[in-house]
Coordinates of C-alpha atoms and ligand atoms in Angstrom, one line a residue:
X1 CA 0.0 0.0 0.0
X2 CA 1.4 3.6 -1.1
X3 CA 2.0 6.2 1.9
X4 CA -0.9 8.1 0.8
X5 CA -3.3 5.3 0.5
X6 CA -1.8 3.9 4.1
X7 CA -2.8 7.7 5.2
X8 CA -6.2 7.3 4.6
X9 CA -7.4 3.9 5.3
X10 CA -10.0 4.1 7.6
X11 CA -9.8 1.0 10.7
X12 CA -13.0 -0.5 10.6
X13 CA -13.8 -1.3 14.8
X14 CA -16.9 -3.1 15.3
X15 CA -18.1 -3.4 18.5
X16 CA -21.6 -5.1 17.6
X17 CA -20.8 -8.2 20.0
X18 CA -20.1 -5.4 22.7
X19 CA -21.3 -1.7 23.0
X20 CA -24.8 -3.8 20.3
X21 CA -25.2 -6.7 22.4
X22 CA -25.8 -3.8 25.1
X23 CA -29.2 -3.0 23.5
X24 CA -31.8 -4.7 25.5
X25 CA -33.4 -7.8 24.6
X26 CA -30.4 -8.0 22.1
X27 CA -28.5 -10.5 24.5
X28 CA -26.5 -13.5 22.6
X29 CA -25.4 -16.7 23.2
X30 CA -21.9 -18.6 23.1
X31 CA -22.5 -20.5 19.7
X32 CA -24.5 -17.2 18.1
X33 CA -21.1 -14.8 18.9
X34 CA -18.9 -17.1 17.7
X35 CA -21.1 -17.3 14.5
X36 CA -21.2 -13.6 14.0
X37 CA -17.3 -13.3 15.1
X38 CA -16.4 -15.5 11.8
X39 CA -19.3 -13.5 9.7
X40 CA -17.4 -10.5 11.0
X41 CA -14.4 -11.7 9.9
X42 CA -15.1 -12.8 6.4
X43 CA -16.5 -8.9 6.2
X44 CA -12.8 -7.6 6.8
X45 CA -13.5 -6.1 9.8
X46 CA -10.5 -4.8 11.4
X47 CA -10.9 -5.0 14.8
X48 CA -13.9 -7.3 16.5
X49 CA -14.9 -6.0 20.3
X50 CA -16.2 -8.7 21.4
X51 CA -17.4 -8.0 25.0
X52 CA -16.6 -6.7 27.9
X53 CA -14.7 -9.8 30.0
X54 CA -14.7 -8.7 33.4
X55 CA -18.7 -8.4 33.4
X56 CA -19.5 -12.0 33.8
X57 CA -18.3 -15.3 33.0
X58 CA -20.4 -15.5 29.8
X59 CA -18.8 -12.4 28.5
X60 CA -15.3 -13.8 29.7
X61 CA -16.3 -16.8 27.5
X62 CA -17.3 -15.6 24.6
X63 CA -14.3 -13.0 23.9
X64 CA -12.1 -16.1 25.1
X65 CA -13.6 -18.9 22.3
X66 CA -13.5 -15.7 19.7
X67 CA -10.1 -15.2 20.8
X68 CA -9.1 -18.9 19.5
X69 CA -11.5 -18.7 16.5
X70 CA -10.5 -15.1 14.9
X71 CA -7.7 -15.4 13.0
X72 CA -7.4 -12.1 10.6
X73 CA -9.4 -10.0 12.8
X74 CA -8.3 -8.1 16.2
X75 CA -9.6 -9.3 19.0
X76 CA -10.7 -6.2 21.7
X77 CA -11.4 -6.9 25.1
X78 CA -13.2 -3.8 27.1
X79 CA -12.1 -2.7 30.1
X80 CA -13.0 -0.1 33.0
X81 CA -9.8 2.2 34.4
X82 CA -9.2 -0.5 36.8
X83 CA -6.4 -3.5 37.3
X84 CA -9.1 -6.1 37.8
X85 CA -11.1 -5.1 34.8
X86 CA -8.0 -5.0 32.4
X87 CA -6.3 -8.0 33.6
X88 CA -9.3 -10.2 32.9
X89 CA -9.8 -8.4 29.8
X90 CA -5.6 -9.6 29.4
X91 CA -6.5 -13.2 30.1
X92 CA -9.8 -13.7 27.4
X93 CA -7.7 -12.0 24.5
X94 CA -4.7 -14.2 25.3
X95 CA -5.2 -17.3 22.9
X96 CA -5.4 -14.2 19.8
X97 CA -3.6 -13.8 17.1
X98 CA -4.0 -10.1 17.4
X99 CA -5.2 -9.0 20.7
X100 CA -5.9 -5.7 21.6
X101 CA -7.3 -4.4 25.3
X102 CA -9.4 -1.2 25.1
X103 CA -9.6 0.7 28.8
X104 CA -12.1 3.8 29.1
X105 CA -13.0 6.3 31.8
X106 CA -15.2 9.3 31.4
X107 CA -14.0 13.1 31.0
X108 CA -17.0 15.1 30.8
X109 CA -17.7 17.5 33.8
X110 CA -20.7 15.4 34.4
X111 CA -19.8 13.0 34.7
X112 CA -16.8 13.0 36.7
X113 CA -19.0 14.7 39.0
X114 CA -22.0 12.6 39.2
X115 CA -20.6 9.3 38.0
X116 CA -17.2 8.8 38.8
X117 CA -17.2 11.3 42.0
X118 CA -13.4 12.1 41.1
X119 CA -11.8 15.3 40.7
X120 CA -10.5 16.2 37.6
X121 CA -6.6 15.1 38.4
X122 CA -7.9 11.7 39.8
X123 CA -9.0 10.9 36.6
X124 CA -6.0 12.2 34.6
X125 CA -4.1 9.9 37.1
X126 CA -6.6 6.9 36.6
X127 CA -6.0 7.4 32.6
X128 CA -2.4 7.2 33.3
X129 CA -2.4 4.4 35.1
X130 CA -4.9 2.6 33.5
X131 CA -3.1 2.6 30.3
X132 CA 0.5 1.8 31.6
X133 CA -1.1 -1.2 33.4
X134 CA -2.6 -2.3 30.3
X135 CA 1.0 -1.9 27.8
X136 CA 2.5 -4.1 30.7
X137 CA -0.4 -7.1 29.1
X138 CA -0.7 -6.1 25.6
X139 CA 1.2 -4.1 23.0
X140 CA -2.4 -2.6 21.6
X141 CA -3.9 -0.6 23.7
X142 CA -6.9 2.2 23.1
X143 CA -8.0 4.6 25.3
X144 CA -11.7 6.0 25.4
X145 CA -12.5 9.0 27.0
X146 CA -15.9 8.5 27.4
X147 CA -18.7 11.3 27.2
X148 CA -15.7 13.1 25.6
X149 CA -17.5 14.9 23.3
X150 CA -18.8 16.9 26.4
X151 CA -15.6 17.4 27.9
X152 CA -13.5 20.5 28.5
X153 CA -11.3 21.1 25.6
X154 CA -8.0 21.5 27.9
X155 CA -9.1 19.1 29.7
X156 CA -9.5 16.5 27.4
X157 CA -6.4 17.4 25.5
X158 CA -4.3 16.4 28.9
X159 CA -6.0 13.1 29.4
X160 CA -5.2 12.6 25.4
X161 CA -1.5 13.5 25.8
X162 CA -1.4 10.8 29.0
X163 CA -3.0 8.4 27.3
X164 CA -0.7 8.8 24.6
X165 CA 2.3 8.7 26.6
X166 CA 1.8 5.8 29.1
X167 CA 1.5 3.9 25.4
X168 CA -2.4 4.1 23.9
X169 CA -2.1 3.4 20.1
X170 CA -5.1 4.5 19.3
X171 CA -7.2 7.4 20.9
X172 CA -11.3 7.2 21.1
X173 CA -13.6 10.3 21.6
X174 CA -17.4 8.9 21.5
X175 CA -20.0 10.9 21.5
X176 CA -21.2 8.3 24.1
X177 CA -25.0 10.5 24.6
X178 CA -25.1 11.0 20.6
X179 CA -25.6 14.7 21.7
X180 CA -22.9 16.3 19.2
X181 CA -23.2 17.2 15.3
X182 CA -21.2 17.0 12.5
X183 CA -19.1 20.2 12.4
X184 CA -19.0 20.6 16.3
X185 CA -17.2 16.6 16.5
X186 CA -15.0 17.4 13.1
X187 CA -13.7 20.2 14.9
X188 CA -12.8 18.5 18.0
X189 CA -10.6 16.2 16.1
X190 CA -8.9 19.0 14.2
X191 CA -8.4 20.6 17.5
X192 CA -6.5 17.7 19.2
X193 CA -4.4 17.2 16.0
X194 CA -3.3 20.6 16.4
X195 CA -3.1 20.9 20.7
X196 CA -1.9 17.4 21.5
X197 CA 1.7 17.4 21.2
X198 CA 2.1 13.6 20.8
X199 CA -1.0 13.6 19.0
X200 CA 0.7 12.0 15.6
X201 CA 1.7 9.2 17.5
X202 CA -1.8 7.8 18.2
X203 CA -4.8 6.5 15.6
X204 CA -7.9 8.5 16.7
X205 CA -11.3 6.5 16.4
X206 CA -14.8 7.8 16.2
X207 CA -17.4 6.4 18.3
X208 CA -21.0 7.8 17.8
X209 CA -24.1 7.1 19.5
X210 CA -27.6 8.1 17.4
X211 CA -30.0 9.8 19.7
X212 CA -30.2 12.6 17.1
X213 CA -29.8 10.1 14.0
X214 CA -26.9 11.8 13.4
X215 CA -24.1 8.8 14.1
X216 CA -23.1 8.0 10.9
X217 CA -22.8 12.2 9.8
X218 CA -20.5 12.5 12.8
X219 CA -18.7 9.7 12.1
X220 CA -18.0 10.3 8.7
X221 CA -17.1 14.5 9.7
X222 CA -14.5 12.8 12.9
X223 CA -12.9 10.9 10.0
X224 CA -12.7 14.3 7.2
X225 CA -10.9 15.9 10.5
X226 CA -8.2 13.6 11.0
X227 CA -9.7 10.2 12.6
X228 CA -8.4 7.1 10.7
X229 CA -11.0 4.8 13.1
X230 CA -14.7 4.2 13.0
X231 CA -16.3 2.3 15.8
X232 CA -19.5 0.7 15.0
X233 CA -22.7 -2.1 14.7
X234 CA -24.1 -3.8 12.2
X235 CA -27.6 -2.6 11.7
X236 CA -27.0 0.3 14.0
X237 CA -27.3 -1.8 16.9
X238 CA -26.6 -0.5 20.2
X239 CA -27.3 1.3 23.6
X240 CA -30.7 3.2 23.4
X241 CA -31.2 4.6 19.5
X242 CA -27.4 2.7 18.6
X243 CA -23.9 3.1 17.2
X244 CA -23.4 4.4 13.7
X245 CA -24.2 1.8 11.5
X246 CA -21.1 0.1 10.0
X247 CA -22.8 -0.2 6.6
X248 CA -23.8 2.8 6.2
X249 CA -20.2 4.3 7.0
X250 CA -18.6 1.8 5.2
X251 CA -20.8 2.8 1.8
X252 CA -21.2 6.0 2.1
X253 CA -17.3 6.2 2.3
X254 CA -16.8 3.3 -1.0
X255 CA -19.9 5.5 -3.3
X256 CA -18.5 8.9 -2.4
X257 CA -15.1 8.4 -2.4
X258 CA -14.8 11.5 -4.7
X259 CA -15.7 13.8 -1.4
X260 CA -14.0 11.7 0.7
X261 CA -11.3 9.7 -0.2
X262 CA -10.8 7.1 1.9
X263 CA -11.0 3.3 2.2
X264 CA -11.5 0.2 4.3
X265 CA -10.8 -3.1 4.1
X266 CA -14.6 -4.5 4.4
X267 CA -15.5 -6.6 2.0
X268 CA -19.1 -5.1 0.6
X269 CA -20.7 -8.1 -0.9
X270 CA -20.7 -9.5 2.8
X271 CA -23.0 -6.8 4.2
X272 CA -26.2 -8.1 3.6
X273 CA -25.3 -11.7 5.1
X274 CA -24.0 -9.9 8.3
X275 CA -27.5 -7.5 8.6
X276 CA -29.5 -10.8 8.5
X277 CA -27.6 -13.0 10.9
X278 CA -27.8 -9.8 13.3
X279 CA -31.1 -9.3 13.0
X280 CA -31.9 -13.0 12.8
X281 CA -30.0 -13.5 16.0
X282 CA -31.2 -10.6 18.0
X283 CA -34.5 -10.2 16.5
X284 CA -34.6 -7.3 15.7
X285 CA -35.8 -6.5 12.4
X286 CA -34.4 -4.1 10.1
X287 CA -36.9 -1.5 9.4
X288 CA -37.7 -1.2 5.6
X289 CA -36.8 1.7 4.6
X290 CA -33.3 1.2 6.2
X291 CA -30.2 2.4 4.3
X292 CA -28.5 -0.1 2.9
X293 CA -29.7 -3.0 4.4
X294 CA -33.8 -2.5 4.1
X295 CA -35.5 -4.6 2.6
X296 CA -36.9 -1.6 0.3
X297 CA -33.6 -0.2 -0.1
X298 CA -33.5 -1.0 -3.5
X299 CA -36.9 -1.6 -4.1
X300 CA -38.5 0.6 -7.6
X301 CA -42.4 1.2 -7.1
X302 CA -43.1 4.0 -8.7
X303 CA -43.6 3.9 -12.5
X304 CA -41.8 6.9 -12.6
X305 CA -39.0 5.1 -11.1
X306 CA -39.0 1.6 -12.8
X307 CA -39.3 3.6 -16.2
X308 CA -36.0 5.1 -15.9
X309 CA -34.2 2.1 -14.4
X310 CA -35.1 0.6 -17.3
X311 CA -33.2 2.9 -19.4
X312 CA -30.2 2.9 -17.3
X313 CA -29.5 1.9 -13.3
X314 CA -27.9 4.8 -12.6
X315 CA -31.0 7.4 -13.1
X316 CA -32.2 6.0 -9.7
X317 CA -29.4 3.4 -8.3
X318 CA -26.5 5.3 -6.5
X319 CA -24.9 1.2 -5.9
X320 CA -25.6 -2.3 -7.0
X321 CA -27.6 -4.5 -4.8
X322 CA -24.8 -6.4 -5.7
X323 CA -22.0 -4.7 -4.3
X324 CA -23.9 -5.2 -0.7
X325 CA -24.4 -8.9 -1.5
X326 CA -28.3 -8.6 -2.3
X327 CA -28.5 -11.2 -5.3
X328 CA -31.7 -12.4 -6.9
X329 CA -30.0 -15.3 -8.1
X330 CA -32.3 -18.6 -8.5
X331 CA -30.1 -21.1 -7.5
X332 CA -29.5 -23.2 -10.2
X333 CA -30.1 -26.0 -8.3
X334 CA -33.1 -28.6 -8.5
X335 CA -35.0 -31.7 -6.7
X336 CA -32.3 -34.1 -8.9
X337 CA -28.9 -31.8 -7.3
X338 CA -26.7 -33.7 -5.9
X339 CA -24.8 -33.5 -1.9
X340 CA -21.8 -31.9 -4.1
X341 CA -23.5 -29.3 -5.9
X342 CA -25.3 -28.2 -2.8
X343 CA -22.1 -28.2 -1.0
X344 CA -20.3 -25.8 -3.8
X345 CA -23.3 -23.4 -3.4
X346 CA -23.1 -23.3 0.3
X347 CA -19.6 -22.3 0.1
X348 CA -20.4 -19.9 -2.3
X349 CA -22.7 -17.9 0.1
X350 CA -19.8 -18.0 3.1
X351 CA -20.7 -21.3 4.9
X352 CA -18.8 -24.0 5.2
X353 CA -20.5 -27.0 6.9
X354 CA -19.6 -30.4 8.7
X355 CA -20.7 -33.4 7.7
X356 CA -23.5 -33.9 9.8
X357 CA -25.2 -30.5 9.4
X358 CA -24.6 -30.8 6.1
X359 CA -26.5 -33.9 5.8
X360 CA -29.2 -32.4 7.4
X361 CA -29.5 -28.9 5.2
X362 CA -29.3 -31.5 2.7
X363 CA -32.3 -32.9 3.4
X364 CA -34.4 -29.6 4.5
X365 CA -33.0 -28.7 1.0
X366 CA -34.6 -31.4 -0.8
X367 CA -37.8 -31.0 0.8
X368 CA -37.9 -27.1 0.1
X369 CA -37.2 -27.9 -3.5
X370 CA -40.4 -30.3 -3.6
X371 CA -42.0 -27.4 -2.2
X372 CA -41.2 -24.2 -3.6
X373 CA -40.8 -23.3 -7.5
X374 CA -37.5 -20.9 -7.3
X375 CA -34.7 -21.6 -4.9
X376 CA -33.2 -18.3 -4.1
X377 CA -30.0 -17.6 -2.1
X378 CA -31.7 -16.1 0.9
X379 CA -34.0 -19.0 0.8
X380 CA -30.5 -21.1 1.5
X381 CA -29.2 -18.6 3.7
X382 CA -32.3 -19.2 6.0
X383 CA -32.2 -22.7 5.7
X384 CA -28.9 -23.2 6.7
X385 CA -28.5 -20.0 9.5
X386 CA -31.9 -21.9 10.7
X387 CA -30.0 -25.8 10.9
X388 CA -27.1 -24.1 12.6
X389 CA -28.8 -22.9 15.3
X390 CA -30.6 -26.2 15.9
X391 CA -27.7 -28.2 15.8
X392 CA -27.1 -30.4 18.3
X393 CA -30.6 -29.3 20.2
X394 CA -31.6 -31.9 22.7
X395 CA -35.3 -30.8 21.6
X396 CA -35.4 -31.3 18.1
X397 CA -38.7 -30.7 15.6
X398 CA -40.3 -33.7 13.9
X399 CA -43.7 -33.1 12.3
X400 CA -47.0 -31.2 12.8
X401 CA -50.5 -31.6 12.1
X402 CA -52.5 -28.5 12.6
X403 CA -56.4 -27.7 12.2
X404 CA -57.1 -24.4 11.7
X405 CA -59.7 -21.7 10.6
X406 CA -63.1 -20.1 11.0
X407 CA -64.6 -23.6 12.6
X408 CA -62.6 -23.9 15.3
X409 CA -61.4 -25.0 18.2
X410 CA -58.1 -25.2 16.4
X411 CA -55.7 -28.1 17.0
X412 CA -52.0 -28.7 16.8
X413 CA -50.6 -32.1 17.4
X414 CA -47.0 -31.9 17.5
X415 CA -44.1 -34.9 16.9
X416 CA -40.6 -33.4 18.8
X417 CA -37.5 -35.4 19.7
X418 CA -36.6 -34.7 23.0
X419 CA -33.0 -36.6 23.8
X420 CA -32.9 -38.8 21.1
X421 CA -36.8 -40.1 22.2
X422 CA -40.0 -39.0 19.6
X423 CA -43.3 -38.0 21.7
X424 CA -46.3 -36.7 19.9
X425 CA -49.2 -34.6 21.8
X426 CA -52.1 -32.9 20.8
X427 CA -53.3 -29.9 22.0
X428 CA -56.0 -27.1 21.3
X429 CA -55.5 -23.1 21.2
X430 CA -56.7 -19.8 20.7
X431 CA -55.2 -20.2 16.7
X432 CA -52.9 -22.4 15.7
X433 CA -50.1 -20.6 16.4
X434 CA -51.7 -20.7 20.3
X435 CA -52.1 -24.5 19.6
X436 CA -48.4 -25.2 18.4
X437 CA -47.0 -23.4 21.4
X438 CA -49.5 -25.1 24.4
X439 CA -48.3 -28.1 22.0
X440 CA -44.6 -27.3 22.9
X441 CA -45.5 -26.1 26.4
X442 CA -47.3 -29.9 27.6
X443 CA -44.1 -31.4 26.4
X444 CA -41.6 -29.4 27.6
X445 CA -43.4 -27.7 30.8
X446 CA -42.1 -24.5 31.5
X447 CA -43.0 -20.9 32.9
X448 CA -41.5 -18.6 30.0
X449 CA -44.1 -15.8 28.7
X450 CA -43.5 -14.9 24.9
X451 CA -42.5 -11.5 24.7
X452 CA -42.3 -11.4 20.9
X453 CA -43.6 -13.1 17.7
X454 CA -42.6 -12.2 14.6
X455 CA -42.8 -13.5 10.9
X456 CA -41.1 -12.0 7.7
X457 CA -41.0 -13.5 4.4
X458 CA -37.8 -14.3 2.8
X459 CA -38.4 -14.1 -0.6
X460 CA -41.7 -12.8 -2.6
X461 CA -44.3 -14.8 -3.2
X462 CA -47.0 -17.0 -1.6
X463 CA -44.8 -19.8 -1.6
X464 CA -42.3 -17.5 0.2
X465 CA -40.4 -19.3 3.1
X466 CA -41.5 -17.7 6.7
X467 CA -38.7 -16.5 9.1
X468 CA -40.2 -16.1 12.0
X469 CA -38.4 -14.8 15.4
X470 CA -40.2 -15.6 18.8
X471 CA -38.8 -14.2 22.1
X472 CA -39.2 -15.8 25.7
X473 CA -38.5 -14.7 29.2
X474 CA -38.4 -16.5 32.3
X475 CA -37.1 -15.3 35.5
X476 CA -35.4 -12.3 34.6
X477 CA -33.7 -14.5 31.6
X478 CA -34.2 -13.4 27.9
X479 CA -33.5 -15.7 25.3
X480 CA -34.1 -15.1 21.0
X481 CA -35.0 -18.2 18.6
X482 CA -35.5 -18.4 15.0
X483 CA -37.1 -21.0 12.6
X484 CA -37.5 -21.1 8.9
X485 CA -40.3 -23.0 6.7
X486 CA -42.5 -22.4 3.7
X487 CA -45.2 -23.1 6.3
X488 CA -45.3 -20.3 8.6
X489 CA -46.8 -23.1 11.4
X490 CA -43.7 -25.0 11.2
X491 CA -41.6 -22.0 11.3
X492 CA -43.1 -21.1 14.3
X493 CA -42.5 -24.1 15.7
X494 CA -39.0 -24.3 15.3
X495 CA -38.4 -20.9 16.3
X496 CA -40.4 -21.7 19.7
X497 CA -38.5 -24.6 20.3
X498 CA -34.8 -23.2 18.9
X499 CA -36.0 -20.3 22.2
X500 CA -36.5 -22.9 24.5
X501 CA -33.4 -24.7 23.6
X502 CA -31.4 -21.6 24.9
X503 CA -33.8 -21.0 27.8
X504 CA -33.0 -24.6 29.2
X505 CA -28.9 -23.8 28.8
X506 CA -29.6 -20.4 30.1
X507 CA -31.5 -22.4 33.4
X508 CA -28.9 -24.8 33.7
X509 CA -26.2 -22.9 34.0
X510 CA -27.9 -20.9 36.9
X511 CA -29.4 -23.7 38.2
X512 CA -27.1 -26.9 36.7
X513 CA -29.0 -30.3 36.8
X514 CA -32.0 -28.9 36.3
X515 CA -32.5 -30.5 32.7
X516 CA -35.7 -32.4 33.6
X517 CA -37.3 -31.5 29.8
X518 CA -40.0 -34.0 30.1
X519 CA -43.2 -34.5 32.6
X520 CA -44.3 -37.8 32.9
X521 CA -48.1 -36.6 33.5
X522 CA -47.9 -35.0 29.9
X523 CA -45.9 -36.6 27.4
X524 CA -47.0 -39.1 25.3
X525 CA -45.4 -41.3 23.6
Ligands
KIV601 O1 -20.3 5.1 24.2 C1 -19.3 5.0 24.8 O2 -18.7 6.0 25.4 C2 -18.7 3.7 24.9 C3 -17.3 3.6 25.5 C4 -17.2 2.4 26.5 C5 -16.3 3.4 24.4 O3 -19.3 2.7 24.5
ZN602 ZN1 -20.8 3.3 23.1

């Protein structure tokens, strides 16, 4: 790479495992970080934050196994200003290949006041520390001053300078309330390039929150003044409104590269396959009308419109669906394909199965094409993101029969395999959705209400496949499950069952032996 393209390649930091996974009801598991991590990867992200170790042993775990699994990617562990905090941050990045420990501690008036209690040289001597503490365990370090976007200029610059010194490579302001706007937060980067004297000898990093919808325009001025950093979510995910979305950054930099010329290393075409998983994970949809990622965000309706696509893309397409990985593509693929052919095609949209699950997407594959007239990629893409997150289930989905409609009262009778056993009940409901679940329910008893239900359709069509997302809580535990069928009934199914599945981990681990899934008053065999 040339000097001057060096100078202005923009580090992409994505910190959707961490400042995201903050967002309530946006809590992951184990097996759905360290699905994300590799999706991350594969995008070219540059850094991955993937939690914040010291706040409980899942966290610890999760940056840990990402830490083996990451290869290309650096791994971030987040830390408080304090010894405890960083070294445990230390010990989950260890097993990387490149590790990096980011330590924070606010600098805004308020809350120095209010939050920390500290005067002003405490926390210029807590930044000090903290940072030397953390060079002693790891060569990368970043320092965040957080809320610094509301902090005193002078001040600010001093706890930059330290930072600096006591051996941060990279320097983060966030605008942690999303309270700034573009030319205020350009200017404070301009001014610490000019008043920190070590200032060249640090990366600064933009980190924008979007209470006023104005994270990615901040983020995109930090980087015109000087920052070579962004920090950010897929989807926008995060704390309250979220982060600056890291594909709206990342295109807005690739279409108008002629205003700003900078790059990053993501690879574009991956976009859309990280938007889903996110939003498949957490459940949170994408709104429609999303930048980049919506589902309408290439979508023509008026006539108007589709008349002058016609005559050429450009009149009303600033990028390619393409170039964010949306493809129409039927896959040429049919009922007679063979395991090999299926295989290729998997590997072609980024997954890269074992055996066993492969067998299994194999079949579900096979069915769907009995099914359904045109295979589309995002019909595979739900397919297999749906078998991966019901491999290895002890409660696994085997058939349903369900009587529905005006007549009533509507019936479910449900086949699962729980443990390696098949036990079939029958049971009635308010709708058969209401039927399926009190199905689920008298096999697997359990107190969790369902805090969310929600279908979306893949592809167009009647004979579209049905993602649907169902959310349970029980005891103050929150889990997300997903489950994808041309029949919106079995979807629904699955995606009850898949949120069950992490509800019974989720129990165990708090309570461990408690894996009683059957009663013997209601299952039959
Ligand atoms: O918003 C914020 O200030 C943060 C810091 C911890 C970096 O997330
Ligand atoms: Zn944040």
């Amino acid at each position: 790479m040339s000097a001057e393209a060096d100078k202005n390649r923009v580090i992409i930091f994505d910190t959707t495992l961490r400042d995201g996974e903050q967002s309530p009801g946006a809590a992951m598991n184990l097996e759905e970080k360290l699905r994300l991590a590799g999706v991350l990867e594969e995008l070219g992200v540059d850094v991955i934050e993937a939690g914040f170790p010291v706040s409980s042993a899942g966290d610890f775990k999760a940056v840990n196994e990402i830490a083996k699994k990451v290869r290309n990617s650096t791994v971030c562990g987040l830390a408080r200003a304090a010894r405890g905090d960083i070294e445990r941050a230390a010990e989950a990045i260890a097993p990387a290949a490149r590790k990096r420990i980011h330590t924070f501690l606010s600098t805004s008036p308020l809350h120095m006041k209010y939050k920390l209690q500290k005067e002003p040289e405490q926390v210029l001597q807590a930044v000090w520390d903290a940072v030397t503490f953390a060079r002693n365990l790891c060569d990368d370090v970043e320092w965040s001053a957080e809320d610094g976007s509301r902090s005193e200029p002078d001040f600010l610059c001093r706890c930059v300078e330290a930072a600096i010194k006591a051996g941060a490579r990279t320097i983060n302001i966030p605008d942690t309330v999303g309270y700034t706007t573009p030319d205020e937060y350009g200017a404070l980067f301009k001014m610490l390039a000019g008043r920190v004297p070590n200032a060249d000898q640090a990366i600064f990093s933009v980190h924008c929150h979007n209470d006023l919808g104005l994270g990615v325009a901040n983020s995109l001025a930090g980087v015109i003044n000087g920052a070579r950093q962004v920090e950010c979510t897929i989807n926008g995910l995060g704390e309250r409104a979220g982060n600056a979305a890291l594909e709206e950054v990342v295109m807005a930099l690739k279409v108008r590269h002629d205003r700003m010329p900078f790059t990053t290393g993501i690879r574009t075409e991956n976009i859309t396959r990280a938007s889903r998983l996110v939003s498949q994970i957490t459940g949170f949809p994408v709104q429609p009308n999303k930048a980049i990622v919506g589902a309408n965000a290439f979508a023509h309706e008026s006539g108007v419109h589709q008349d002058g696509m016609i005559k050429n893309r450009q009149t009303y397409e600033i990028m390619t669906p393409e170039s964010v990985g949306l493809t129409n593509s039927s896959l040429k693929l049919g009922k007679l394909s063979g395991r090999n052919a299926f295989r290729t095609k998997l590997r072609e949209l980024g997954y890269d199965l074992g055996d066993n699950a492969l067998e299994e997407a194999f079949k579900r594959f096979k069915d769907l094409a009995d099914r359904k007239r045109d295979i589309f990629d995002d019909d595979l893409i739900a397919l297999v993101d749906d078998e991966m997150a019901n491999a290895a289930a002890r409660i696994r989905f085997v058939g349903l029969e369900v009587y529905a409609g005006s007549k009533g009262p509507q019936k479910a009778t449900l086949e699962l395999q729980i443990d390696g056993k098949n036990h079939t009940v029958t049971s009635n409901g308010n709708g058969p959705v209401d039927a399926t679940f009190n199905a689920i329910k008298q096999l697997v008893p359990h107190e969790a209400t369902l805090s969310l239900y929600q279908v979306h359709a893949v592809t167009k069509g009647t004979d579209a496949q049905a993602e649907v997302t169902v959310r349970l809580e029980e005891s103050g535990r929150t889990t997300n499950g997903q489950g994808a069928d041309p029949d919106t009934l079995v979807a629904s199914a699955r995606a009850y069952i898949n949120a069950l599945t992490k509800l019974l981990v989720k129990r165990e681990k708090s309570t461990p032996g408690d894996m009683t899934l059957i009663s013997d008053s209601t299952a039959a065999e």
